[in-house]
PDB file of C-alpha atoms in Angstrom:
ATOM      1  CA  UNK A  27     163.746 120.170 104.483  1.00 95.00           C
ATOM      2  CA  UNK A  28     165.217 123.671 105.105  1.00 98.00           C
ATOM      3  CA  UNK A  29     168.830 124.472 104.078  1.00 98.00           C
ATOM      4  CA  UNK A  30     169.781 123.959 107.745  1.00 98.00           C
ATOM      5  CA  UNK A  31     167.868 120.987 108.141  1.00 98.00           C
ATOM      6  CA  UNK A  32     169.929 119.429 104.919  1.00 98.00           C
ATOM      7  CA  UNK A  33     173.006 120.868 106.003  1.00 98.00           C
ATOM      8  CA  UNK A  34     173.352 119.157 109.575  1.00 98.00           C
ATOM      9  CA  UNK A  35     171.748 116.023 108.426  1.00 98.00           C
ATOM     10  CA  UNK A  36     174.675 115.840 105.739  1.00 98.00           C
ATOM     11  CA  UNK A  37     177.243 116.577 108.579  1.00 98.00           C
ATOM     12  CA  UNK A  38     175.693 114.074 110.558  1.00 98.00           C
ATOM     13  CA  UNK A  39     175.772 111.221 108.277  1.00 97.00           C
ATOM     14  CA  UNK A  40     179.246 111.754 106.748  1.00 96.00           C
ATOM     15  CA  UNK A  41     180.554 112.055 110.836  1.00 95.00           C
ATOM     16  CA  UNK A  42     179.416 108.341 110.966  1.00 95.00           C
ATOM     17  CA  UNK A  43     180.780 107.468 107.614  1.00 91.00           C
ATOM     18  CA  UNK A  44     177.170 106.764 105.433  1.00 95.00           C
ATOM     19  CA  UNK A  45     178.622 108.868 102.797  1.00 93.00           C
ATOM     20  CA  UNK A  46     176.594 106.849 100.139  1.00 93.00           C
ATOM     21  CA  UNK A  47     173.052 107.116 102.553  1.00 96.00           C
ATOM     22  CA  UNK A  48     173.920 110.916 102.322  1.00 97.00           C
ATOM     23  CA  UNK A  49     173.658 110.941  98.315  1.00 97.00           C
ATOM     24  CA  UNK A  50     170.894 108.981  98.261  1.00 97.00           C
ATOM     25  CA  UNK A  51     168.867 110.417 100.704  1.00 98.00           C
ATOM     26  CA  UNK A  52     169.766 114.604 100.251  1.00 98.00           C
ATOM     27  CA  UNK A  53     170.782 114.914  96.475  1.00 98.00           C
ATOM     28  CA  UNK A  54     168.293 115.823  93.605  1.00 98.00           C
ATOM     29  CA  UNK A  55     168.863 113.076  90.922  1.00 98.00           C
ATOM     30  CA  UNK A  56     169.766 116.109  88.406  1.00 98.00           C
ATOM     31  CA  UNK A  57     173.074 117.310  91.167  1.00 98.00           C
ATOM     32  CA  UNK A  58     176.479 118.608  90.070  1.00 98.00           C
ATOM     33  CA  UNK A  59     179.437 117.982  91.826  1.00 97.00           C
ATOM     34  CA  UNK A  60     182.732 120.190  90.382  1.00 97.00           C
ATOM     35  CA  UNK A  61     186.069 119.047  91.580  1.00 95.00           C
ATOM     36  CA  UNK A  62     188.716 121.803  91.514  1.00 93.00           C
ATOM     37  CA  UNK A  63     191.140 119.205  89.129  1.00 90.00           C
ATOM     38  CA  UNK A  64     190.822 115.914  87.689  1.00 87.00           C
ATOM     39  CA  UNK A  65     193.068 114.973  90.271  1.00 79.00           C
ATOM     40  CA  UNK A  66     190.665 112.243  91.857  1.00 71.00           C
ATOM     41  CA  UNK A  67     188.376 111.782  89.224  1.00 74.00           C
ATOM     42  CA  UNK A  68     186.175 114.043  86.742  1.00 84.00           C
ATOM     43  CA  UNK A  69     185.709 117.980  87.154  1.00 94.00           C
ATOM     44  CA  UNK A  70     182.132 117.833  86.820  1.00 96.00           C
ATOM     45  CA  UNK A  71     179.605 115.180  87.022  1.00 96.00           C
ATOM     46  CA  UNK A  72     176.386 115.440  86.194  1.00 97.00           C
ATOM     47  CA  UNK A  73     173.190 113.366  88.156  1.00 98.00           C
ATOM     48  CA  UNK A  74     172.693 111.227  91.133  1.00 97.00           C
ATOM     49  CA  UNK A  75     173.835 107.764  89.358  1.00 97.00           C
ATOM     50  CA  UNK A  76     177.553 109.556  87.974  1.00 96.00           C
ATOM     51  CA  UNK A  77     178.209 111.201  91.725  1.00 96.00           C
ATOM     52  CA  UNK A  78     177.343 107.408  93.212  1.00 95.00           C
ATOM     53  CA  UNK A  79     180.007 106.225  90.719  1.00 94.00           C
ATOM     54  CA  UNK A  80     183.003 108.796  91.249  1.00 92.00           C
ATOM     55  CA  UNK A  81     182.090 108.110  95.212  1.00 91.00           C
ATOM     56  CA  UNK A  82     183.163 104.455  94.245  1.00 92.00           C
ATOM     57  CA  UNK A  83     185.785 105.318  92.283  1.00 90.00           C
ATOM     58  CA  UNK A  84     187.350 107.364  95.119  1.00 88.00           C
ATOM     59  CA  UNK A  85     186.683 104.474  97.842  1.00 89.00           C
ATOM     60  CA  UNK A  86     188.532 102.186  95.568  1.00 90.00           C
ATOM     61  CA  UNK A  87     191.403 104.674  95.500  1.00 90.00           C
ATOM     62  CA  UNK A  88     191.658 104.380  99.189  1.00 93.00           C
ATOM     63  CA  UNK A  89     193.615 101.437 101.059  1.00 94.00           C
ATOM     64  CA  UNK A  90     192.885 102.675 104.375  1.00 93.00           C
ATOM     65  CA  UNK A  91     190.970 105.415 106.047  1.00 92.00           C
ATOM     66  CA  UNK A  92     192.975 107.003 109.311  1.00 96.00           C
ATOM     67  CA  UNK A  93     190.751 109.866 110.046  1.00 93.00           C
ATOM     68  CA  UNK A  94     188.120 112.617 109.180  1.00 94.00           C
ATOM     69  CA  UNK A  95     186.863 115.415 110.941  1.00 97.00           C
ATOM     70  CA  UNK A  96     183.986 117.620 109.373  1.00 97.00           C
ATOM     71  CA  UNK A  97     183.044 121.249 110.789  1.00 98.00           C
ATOM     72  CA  UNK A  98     179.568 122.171 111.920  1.00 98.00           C
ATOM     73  CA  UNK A  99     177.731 123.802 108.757  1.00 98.00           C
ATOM     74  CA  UNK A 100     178.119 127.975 107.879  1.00 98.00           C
ATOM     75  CA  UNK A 101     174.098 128.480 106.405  1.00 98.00           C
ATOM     76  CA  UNK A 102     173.096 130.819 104.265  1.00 97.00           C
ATOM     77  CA  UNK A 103     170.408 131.465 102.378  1.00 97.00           C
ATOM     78  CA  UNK A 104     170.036 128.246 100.073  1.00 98.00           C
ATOM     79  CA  UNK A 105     173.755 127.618 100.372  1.00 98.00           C
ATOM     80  CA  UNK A 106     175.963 126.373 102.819  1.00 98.00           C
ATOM     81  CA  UNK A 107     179.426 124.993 103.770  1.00 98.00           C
ATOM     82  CA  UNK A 108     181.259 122.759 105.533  1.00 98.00           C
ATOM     83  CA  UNK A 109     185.424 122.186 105.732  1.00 98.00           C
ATOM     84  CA  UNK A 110     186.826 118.716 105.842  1.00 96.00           C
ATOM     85  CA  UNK A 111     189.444 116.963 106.936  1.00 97.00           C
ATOM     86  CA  UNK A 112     190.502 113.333 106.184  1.00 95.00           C
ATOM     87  CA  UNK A 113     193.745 111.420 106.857  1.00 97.00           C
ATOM     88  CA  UNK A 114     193.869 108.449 104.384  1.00 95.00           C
ATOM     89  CA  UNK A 115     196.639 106.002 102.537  1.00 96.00           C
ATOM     90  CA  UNK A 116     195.813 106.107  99.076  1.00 93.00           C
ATOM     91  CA  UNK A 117     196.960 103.239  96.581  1.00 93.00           C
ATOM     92  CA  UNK A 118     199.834 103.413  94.719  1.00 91.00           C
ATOM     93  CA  UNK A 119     200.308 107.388  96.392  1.00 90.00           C
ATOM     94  CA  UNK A 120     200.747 106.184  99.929  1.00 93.00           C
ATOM     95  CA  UNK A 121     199.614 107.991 103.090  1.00 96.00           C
ATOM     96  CA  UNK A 122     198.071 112.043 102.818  1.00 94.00           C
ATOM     97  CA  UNK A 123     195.982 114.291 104.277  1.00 95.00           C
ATOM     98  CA  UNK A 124     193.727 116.249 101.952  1.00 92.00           C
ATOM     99  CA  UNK A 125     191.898 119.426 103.567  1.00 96.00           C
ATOM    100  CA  UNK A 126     189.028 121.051 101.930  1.00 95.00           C
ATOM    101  CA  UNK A 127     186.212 123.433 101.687  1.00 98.00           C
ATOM    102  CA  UNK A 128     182.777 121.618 100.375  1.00 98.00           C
ATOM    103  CA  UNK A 129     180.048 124.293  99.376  1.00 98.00           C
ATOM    104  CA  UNK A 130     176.812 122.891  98.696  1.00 98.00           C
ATOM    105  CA  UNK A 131     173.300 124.510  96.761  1.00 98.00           C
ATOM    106  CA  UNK A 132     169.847 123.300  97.682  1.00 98.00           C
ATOM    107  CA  UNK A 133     166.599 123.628  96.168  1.00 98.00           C
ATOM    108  CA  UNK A 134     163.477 122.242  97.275  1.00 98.00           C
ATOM    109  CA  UNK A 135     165.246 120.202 100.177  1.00 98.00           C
ATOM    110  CA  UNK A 136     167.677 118.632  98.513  1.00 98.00           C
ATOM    111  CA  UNK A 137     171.463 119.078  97.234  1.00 98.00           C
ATOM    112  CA  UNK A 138     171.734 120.922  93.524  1.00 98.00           C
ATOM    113  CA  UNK A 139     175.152 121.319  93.397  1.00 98.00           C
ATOM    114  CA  UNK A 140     178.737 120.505  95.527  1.00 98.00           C
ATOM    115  CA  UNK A 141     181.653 122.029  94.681  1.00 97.00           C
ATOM    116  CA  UNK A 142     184.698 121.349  96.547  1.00 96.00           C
ATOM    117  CA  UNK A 143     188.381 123.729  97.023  1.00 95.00           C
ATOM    118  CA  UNK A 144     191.429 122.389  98.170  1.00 90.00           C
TER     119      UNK A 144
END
């Protein structure tokens, strides 16, 4: 898959909410994902199984999901980037809406690296 071709495919799953069917299907088993904090988990994890778990981790964080929205990709090169939105109630933290921008490496057709800002 090109760059584009990963980049609209992630947009399209995470628009329907198969945020675990994206990771499986578009990240390299050896993927990085770099949080700006610690704030909702670790700063960096490291391969495909650790990323599935700090997805969990964050899902059990959340009592209920109010919204999302999720830009069309910016592609360039092998990078791209995407802005989201969610509106969610968060246990023990109550209701918040967390804005950020996700920017996203790819190699060989599938995801090297996330890192998000917010």
């Amino acid at each position: 898959m090109t760059t584009k071709e990963v980049a609209d495919r992630l947009v399209e799953l995470c628009r329907q909410g198969k945020i675990e069917d994206t990771l499986k299907e578009l990240f390299a088993d050896n993927a990085v994902s770099i949080e700006p904090n610690e704030m909702m988990g670790p700063k960096v994890t490291e391969g495909l199984p650790a990323i599935l778990g700090k997805s969990k981790m964050f899902d059990s964080m959340v009592e209920e999901f109010h919204g999302a929205k999720i830009s069309d990709p910016l592609v360039t090169g092998n990078h791209f980037s995407i802005s989201w939105w969610i509106d969610t109630t968060m246990k023990g933290r109550g209701r918040m809406e967390m804005e950020e921008i996700c920017v996203y490496k790819v190699e060989n057709g599938k995801i090297v690296s996330e890192q998000f800002f917010f």
